[in-house]
Coordinates of C-alpha atoms in Angstrom, one line a residue:
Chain V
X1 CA 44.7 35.4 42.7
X2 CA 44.1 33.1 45.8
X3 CA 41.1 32.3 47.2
X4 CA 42.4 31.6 50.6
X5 CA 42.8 35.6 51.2
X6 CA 38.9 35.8 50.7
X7 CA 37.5 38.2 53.6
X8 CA 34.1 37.5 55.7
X9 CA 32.4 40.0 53.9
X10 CA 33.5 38.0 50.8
X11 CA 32.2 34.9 52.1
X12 CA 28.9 36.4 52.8
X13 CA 28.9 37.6 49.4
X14 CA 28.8 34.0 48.3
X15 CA 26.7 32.8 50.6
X16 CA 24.1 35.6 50.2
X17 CA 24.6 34.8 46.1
X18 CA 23.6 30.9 46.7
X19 CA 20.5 31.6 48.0
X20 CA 19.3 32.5 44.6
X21 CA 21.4 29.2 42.9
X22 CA 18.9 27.4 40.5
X23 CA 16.6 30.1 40.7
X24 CA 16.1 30.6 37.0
X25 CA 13.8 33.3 36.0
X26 CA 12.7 35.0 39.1
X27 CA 13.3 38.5 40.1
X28 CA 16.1 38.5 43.1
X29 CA 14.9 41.4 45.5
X30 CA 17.8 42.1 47.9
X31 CA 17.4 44.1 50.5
X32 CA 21.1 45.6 51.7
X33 CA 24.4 46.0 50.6
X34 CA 25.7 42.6 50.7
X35 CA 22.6 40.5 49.7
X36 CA 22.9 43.2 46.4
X37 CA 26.1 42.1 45.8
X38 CA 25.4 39.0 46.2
X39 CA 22.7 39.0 43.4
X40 CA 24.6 40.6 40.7
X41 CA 27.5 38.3 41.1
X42 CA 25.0 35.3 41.2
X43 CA 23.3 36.8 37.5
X44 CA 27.2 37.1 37.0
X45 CA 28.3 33.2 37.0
X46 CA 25.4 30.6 38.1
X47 CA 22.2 32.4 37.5
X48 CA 21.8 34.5 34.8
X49 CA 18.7 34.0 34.2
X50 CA 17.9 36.2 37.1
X51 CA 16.1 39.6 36.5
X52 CA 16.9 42.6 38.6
X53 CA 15.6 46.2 39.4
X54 CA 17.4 49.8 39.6
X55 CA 16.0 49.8 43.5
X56 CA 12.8 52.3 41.7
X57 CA 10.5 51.0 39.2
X58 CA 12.4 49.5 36.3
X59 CA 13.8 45.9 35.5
X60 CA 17.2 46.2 34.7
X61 CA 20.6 44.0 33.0
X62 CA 23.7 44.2 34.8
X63 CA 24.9 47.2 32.8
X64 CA 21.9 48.9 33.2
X65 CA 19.6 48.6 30.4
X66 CA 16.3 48.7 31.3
X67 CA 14.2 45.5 30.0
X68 CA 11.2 46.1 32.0
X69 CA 8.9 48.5 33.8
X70 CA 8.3 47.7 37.7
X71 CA 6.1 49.6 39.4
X72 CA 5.2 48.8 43.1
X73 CA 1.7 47.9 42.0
X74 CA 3.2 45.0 39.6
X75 CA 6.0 44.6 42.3
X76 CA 3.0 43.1 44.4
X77 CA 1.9 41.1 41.5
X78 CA 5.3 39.6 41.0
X79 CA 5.2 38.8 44.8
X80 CA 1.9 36.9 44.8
X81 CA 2.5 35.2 41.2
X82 CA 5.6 33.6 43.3
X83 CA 8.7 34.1 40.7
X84 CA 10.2 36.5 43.0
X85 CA 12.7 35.1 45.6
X86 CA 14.1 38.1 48.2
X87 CA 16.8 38.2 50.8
X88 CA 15.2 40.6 53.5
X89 CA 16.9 41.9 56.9
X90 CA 15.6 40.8 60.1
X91 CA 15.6 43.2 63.7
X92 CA 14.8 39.7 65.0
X93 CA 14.6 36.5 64.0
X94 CA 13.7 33.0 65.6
X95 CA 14.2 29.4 65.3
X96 CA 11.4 28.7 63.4
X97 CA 11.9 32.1 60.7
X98 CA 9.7 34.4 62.3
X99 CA 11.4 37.4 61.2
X100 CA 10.3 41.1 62.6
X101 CA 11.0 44.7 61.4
X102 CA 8.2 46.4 62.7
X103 CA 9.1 47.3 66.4
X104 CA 10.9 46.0 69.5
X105 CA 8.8 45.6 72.9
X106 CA 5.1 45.7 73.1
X107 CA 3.3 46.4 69.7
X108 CA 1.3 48.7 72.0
X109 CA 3.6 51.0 73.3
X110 CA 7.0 50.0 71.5
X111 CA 10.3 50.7 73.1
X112 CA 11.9 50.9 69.8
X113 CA 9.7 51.8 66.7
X114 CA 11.4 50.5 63.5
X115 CA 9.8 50.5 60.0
X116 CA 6.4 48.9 60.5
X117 CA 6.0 45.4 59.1
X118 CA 6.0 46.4 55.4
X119 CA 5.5 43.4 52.8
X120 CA 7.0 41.0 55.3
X121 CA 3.7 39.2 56.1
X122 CA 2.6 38.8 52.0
X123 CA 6.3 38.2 50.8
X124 CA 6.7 35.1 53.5
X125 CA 3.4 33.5 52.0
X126 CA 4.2 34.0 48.6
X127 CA 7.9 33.9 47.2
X128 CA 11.0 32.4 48.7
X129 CA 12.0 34.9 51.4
X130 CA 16.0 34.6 52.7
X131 CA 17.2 36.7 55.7
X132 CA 20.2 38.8 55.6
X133 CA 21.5 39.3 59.2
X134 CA 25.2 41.7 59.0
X135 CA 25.8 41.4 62.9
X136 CA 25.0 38.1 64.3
X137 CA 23.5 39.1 68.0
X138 CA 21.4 37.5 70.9
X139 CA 19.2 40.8 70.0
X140 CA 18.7 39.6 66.7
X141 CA 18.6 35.8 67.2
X142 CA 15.8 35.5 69.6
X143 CA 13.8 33.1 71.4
X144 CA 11.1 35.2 70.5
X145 CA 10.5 37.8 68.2
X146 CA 7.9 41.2 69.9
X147 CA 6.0 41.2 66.5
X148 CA 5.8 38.8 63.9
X149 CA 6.1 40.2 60.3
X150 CA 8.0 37.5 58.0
X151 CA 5.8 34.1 58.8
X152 CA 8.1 31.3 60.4
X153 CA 7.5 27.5 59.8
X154 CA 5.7 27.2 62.8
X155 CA 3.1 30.4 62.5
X156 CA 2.5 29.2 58.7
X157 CA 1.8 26.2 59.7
X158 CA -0.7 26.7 62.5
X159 CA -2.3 29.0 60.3
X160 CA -3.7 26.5 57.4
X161 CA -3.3 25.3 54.1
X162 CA -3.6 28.8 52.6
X163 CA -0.3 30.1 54.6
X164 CA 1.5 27.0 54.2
X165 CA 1.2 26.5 50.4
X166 CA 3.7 28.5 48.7
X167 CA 5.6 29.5 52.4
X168 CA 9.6 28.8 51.8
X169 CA 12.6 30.4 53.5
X170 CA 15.5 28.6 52.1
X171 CA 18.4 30.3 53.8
X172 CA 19.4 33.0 56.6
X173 CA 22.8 34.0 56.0
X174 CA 24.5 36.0 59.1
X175 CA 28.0 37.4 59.2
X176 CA 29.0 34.2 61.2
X177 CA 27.6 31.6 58.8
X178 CA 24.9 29.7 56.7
X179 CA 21.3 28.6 58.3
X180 CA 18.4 26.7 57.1
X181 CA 15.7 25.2 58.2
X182 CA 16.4 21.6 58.3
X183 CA 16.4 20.9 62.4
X184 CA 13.6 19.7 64.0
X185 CA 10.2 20.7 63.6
X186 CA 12.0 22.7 60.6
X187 CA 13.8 24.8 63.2
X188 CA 17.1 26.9 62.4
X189 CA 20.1 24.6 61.8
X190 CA 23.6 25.4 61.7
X191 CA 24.2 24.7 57.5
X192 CA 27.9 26.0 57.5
X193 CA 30.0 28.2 59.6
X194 CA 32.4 30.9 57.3
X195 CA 36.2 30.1 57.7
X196 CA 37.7 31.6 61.1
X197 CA 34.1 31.3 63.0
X198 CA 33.6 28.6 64.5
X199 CA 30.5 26.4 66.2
X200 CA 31.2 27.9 69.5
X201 CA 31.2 31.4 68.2
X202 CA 27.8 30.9 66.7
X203 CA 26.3 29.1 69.5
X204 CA 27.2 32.1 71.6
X205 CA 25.7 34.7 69.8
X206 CA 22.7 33.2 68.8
X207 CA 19.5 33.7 71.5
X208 CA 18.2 29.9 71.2
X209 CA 19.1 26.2 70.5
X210 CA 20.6 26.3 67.6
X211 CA 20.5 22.5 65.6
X212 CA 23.5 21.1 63.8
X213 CA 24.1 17.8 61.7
X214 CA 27.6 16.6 62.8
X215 CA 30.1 18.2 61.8
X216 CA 29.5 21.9 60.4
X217 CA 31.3 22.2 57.7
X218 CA 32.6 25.3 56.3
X219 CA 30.9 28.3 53.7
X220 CA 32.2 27.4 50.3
X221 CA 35.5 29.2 49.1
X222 CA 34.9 31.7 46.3
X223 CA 36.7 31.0 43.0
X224 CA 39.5 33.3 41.8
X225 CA 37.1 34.2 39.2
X226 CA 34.1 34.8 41.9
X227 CA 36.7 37.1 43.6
X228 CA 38.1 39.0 41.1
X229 CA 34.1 39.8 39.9
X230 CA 33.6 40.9 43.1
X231 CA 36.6 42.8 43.6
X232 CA 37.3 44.4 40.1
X233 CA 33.3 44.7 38.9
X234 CA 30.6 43.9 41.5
X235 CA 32.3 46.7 44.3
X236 CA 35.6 47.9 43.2
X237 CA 35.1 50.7 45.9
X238 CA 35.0 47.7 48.5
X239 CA 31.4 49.0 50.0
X240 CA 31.4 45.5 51.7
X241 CA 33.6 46.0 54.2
X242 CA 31.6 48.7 55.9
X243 CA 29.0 46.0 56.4
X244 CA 30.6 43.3 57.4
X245 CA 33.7 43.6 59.5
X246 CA 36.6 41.3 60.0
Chain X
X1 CA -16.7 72.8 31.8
X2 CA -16.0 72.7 35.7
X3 CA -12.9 75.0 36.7
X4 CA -11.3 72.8 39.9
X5 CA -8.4 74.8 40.6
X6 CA -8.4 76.2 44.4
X7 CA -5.2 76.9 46.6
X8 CA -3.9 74.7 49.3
X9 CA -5.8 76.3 51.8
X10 CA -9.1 76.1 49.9
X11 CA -8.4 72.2 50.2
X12 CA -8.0 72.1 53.7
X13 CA -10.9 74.4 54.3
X14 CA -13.1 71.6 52.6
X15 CA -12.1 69.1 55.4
X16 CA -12.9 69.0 59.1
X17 CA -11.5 67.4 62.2
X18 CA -12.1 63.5 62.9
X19 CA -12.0 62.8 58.8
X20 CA -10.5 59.7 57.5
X21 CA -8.1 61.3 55.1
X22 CA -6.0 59.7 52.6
X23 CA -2.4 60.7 51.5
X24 CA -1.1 59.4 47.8
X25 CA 3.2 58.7 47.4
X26 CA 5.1 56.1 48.7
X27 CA 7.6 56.6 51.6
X28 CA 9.6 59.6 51.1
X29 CA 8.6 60.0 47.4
X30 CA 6.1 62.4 45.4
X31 CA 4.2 63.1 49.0
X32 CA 1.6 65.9 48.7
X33 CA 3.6 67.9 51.1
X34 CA 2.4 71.5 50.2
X35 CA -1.2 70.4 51.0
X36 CA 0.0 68.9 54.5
X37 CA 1.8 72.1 55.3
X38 CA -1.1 73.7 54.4
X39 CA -3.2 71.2 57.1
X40 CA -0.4 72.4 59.7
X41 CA -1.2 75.6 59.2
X42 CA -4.9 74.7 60.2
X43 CA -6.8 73.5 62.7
X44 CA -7.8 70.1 61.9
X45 CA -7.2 67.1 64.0
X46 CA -8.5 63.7 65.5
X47 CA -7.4 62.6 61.8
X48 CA -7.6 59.5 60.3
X49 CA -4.7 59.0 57.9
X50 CA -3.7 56.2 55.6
X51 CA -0.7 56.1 53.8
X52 CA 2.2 54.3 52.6
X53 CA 4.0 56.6 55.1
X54 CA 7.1 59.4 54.8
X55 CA 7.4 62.6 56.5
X56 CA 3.6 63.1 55.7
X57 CA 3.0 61.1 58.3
X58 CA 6.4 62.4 60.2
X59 CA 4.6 65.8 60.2
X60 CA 1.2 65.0 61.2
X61 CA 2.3 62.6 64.3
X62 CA 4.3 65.6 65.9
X63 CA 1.7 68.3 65.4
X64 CA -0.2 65.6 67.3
X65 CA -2.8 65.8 64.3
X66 CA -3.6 61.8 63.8
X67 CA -5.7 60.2 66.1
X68 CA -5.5 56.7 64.1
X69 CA -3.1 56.0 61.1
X70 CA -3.6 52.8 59.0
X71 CA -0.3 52.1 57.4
X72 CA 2.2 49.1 56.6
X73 CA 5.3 51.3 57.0
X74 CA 6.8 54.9 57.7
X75 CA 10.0 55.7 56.2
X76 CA 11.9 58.5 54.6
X77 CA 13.9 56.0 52.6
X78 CA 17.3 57.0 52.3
X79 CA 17.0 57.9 56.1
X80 CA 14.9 53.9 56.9
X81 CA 13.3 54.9 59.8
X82 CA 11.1 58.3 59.9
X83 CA 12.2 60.1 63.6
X84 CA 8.7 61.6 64.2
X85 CA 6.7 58.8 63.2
X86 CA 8.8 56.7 66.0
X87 CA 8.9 59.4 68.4
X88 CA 4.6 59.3 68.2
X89 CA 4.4 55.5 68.2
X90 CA 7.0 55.1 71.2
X91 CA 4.5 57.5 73.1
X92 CA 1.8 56.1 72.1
X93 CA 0.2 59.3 70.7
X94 CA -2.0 57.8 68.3
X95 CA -3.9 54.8 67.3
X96 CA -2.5 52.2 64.5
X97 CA -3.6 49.8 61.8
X98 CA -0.6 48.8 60.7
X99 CA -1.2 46.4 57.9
X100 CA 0.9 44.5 55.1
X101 CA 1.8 46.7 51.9
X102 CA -0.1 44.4 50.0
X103 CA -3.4 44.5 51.9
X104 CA -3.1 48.0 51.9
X105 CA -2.9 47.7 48.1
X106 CA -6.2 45.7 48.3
X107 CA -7.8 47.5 51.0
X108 CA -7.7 50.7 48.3
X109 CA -8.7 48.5 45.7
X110 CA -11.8 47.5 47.2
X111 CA -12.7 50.8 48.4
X112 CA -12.4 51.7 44.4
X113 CA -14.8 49.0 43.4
X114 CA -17.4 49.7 46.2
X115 CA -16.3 46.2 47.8
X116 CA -16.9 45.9 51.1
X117 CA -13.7 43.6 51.4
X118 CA -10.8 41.7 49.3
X119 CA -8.9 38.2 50.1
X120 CA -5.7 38.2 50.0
X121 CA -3.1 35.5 51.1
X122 CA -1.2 37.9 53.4
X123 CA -1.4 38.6 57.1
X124 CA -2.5 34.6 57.8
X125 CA -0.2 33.5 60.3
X126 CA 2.2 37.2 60.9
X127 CA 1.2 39.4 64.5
X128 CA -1.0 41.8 61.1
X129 CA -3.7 39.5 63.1
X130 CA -3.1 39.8 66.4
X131 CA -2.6 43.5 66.5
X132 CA -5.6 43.7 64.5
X133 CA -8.3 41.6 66.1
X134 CA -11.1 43.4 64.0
X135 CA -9.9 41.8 60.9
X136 CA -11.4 38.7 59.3
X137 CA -10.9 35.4 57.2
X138 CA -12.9 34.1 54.8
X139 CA -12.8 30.6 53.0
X140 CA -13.2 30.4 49.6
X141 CA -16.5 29.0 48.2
X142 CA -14.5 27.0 45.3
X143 CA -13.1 23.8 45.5
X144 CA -9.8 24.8 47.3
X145 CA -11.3 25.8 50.2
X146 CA -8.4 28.0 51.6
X147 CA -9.1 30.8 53.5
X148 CA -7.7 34.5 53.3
X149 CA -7.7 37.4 54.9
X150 CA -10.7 39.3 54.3
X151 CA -9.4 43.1 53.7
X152 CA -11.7 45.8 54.3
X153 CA -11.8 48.4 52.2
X154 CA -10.2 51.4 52.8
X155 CA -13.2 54.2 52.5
X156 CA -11.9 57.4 52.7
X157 CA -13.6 61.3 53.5
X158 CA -10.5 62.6 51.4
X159 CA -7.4 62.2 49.4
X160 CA -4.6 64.2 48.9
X161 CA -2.2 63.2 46.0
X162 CA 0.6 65.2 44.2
X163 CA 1.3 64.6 40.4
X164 CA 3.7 65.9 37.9
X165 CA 0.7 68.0 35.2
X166 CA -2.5 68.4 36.0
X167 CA -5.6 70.1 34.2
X168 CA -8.1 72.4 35.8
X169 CA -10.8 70.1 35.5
X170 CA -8.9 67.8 37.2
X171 CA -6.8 65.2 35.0
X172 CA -3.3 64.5 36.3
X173 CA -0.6 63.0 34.7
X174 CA 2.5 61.4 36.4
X175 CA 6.1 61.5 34.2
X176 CA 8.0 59.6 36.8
X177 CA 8.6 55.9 36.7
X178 CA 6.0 55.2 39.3
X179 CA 2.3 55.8 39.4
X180 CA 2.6 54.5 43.3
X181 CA -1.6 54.0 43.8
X182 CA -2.7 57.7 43.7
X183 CA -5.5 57.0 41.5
X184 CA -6.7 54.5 43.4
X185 CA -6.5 57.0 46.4
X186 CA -8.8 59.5 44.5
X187 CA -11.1 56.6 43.5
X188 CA -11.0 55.2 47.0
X189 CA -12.3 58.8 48.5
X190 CA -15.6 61.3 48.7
X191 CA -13.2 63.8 47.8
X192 CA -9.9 64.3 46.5
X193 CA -7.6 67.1 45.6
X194 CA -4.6 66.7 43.6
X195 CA -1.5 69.0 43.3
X196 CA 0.7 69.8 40.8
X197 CA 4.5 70.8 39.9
X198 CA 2.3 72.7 36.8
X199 CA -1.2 73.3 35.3
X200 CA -1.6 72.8 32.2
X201 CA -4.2 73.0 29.3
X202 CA -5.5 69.6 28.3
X203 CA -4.0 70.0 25.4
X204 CA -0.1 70.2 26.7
X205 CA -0.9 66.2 28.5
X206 CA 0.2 64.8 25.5
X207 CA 3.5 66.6 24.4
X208 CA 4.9 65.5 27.8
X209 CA 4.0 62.0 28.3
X210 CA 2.1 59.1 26.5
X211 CA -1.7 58.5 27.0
X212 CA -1.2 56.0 29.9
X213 CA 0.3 58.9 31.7
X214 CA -3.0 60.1 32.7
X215 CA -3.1 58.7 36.0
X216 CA -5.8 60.6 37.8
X217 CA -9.3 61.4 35.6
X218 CA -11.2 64.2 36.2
X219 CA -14.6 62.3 37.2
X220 CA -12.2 61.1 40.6
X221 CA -11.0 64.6 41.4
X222 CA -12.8 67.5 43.6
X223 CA -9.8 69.9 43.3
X224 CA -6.9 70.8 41.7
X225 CA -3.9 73.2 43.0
X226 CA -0.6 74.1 41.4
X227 CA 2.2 73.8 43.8
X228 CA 5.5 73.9 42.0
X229 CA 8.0 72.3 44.3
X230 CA 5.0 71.1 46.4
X231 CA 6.4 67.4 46.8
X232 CA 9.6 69.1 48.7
X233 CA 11.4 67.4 50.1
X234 CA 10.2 64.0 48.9
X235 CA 10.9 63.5 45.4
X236 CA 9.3 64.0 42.3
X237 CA 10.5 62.7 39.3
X238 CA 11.1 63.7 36.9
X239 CA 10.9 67.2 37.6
X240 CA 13.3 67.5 40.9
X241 CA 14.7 64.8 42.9
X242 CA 14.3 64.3 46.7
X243 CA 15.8 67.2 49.0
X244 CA 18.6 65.1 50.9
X245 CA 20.1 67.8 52.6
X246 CA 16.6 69.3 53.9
X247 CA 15.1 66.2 54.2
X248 CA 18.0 65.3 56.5
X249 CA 17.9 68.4 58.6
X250 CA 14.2 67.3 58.9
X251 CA 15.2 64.2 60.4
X252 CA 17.5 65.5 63.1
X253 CA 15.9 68.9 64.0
X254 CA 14.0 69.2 67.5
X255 CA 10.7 69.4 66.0
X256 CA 9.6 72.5 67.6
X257 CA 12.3 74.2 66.3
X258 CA 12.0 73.1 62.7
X259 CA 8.3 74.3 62.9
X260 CA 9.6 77.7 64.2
X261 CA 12.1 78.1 61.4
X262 CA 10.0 76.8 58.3
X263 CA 6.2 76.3 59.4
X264 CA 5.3 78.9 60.8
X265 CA 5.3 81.7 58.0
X266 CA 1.6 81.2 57.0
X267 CA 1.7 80.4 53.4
X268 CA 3.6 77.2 51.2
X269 CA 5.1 80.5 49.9
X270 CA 6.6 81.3 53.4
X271 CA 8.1 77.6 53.4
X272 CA 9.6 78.0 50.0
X273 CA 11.0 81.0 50.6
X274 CA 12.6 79.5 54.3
X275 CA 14.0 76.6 52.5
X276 CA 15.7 78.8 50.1
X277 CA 17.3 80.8 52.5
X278 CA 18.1 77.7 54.7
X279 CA 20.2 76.4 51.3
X280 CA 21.7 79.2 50.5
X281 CA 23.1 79.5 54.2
X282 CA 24.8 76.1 53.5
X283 CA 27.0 77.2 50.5

């Protein structure tokens, strides 16, 4: 099998799956298709170490066998004791990773009421949180986000020591490409672009100044192995193409 | 021994308008839904609710019942965003706390332990602070000197929780894979009234799970009312699973029409008996 007939959704696969590279053992909470994927293939290959749940209560293997119990009550524990690194979806997102899910316009009197902010505000202050973004949009990448629920760089910081201690958002992974937050004042930089987007592409869609070092290069290629895992184990029904077009 | 067991509208005759009124489950799962039918059929407003919120809270917000809801989310869960809950909120029909799920979690706890409030690193530095200017930091008094959010406790006049078993003095065990935090709802309340798929005799509790299945103790609980299929159409495992179908034409029926067809029969019987009907049409 090639890798150079990899699709974007396969790309994103990867790149949700390297957010949870070195890792070791820390629960991977993905939220959506994709950034699920993207954990089982990464406890597949580079990170097995990785523990995972059935989406209720109970830690289980790749094949299903339940090694642990997970109740939400512990679930919070496992949040706050830090070995828990999730990949969450944003509504809107800024340059600094101040994520929101709660609702869109004035908290007061929302245009759009979405789920409320959840564990957004305890998850950014406690575990690695990543961002999983299926449709890169000016409504999603924002100069400012209505209602702060995931804690940004520059929130955690102007809050104190306490916010800022164990705060870490190592990646945002769109449809378009690979961000961290390596730009100035640890604002959202361009890290890689998937093959067939480019700069331009991204720039466009994307609701602020986005930062880039040189030359972006592009997501990493999957390996025929990576491929055929994804294709033949992780989602033989190809599920992953409903979320991520083209 | 005391004998707890009332029906669902013996509950809500114990509770009055303007009451702080707590709701156990999670979402769209094990939701005491046969008591909150039963507080449709009443009527009590100008409530209070907490909850980690489903269609308990979907129900309440469109009978216009809740005049403040502290909450961190509303969701049916297979359907992410709860249609009533949004419909209230982009109205601005009631009041909101809305608060992280974890400083719900400790706002109960406290309650529980007679605290008057719990830190928690959660909240510093999110809008949770801005939306709620009533709530306060404190600094720790060790060494570190980092300073949380200060969570008050979550005092209730009432709780309403649905379990698998229950006794009729008023011990409730759970068989699913979650306990969510109902006991810490019945802990955190005056009063609180617990449903079940079945009553049994004390004696049956441990046949059908082990001892750490007893969730809810007696010395917590005011009431206790057998409801089977009272959870419907959240889940309740592992004696049925959630009501897709139903919970679906929940989501995408004009509400006064929904009402009409399966609220308005004056009993939990009534519903039953409408849902049954409403199944059987769809074969």
């Amino acid at each position: 099998m090639t890798t150079a007939t990899a699709t974007r959704a396969e790309y994103c696969v990867i790149a949700c799956a390297e957010a949870w590279r070195g890792d070791g053992e820390v629960l991977a909470s993905p939220m959506g298709l994709v950034p699920s994927l993207g954990a089982r293939l990464a406890k597949r290959t580079f990170s097995p170490d990785l523990l995972l749940t059935d989406g209720e209560a109970l830690l289980v293997g790749l094949d299903g066998t339940v090694e642990g119990w997970l109740p939400y009550r512990r679930h919070l524990a496992m949040v706050t004791g830090g070995r828990r690194h999730v990949m969450m979806g944003a509504s809107q997102i800024d340059r600094f990773g101040n994520q929101n899910i709660s609702c869109i316009g004035p908290w007061e009197q929302p245009s759009r009421q979405l789920l409320g902010v959840r564990g957004a505000p305890v998850n950014t202050l406690n575990n690695p949180v990543s961002y999983w973004v299926p449709r890169h949009s000016r409504r999603v990448f924002v100069e400012r986000v209505d209602m702060v629920s995931g804690v940004g760089h520059d929130r955690a910081a102007a809050a104190g020591p306490a916010a800022t201690r164990y705060h870490r958002l190592p990646r945002v992974v769109s449809d378009l490409g690979v961000f961290d937050f390596a730009g100035p004042g640890r604002s959202m930089r361009l890290a890689s672009v998937h093959p067939g987007v480019t700069v331009e592409q991204v720039r466009e869609a994307t609701g602020f100044v986005l930062a880039t070092d040189g030359e972006v290069p592009y997501t990493r290629e999957p390996t025929g192995e990576e491929l055929r895992l994804i294709r033949e184990v992780i989602d033989p029904k190809g599920l992953r193409d409903r979320e991520v077009r083209g | 021994m005391t004998d707890k067991t009332m029906t669902p509208d013996e509950v809500v005759g114990r509770l009055r308008s303007g009451m702080t009124l707590g709701i156990g489950g999670w979402g769209s799962r094990r939701k005491p839904m046969a008591l909150v039918r039963a507080l449709l059929r009443s009527e009590i407003t100008d409530l209070t609710v907490v909850a980690y919120g489903g269609p308990d809270v979907g129900l309440l917000a469109a009978a216009g019942r809740i005049r403040r809801l502290v909450a961190p989310f509303a969701t049916l869960d297979s359907i992410p965003l709860e249609p009533h809950f949004r419909a209230a909120r982009e109205r601005a029909a009631f009041a909101l706390t809305e608060l992280d799920e974890a400083m719900f979690m400790w706002g109960l706890h406290a309650a529980a332990n007679r605290l008057p409030f719990l830190p928690v690193r959660a909240g510093l530095g999110s809008d949770v602070m801005r939306v709620n200017p009533e709530l306060r930091t404190v600094t720790s008094p060790y060494a570190d000197g980092e300073e949380f959010v200060a969570v008050p406790a979550l005092r209730m006049d009432a709780a309403l929780v649905h379990l698998n078993r229950a006794d009729r003095l008023g011990n409730g065990q759970y068989l699913g894979p979650d306990p969510y935090f109902d006991d810490l709802f019945c802990e955190a309340a005056d009063t609180a009234y617990v449903s079940c798929e079945q009553l049994v005799e004390s004696a049956e509790f441990a046949k059908a799970g082990p001892p750490q299945s007893l969730l809810v103790s007696r010395h917590s609980v005011t009431g206790v009312v057998e409801t089977p299929n009272g959870a419907h159409f959240t889940s309740c495992a592992p004696d049925y699973e959630r009501d897709e179908a139903f919970q679906k034409l929940y989501a995408t029926t004009p509400w006064p029409e929904f009402r009409a067809r399966f609220l308005s029969g004056g009993s939990e019987h009534a519903y039953q008996s409408a849902v049954r009907t409403w199944h059987e049409e769809q074969q």
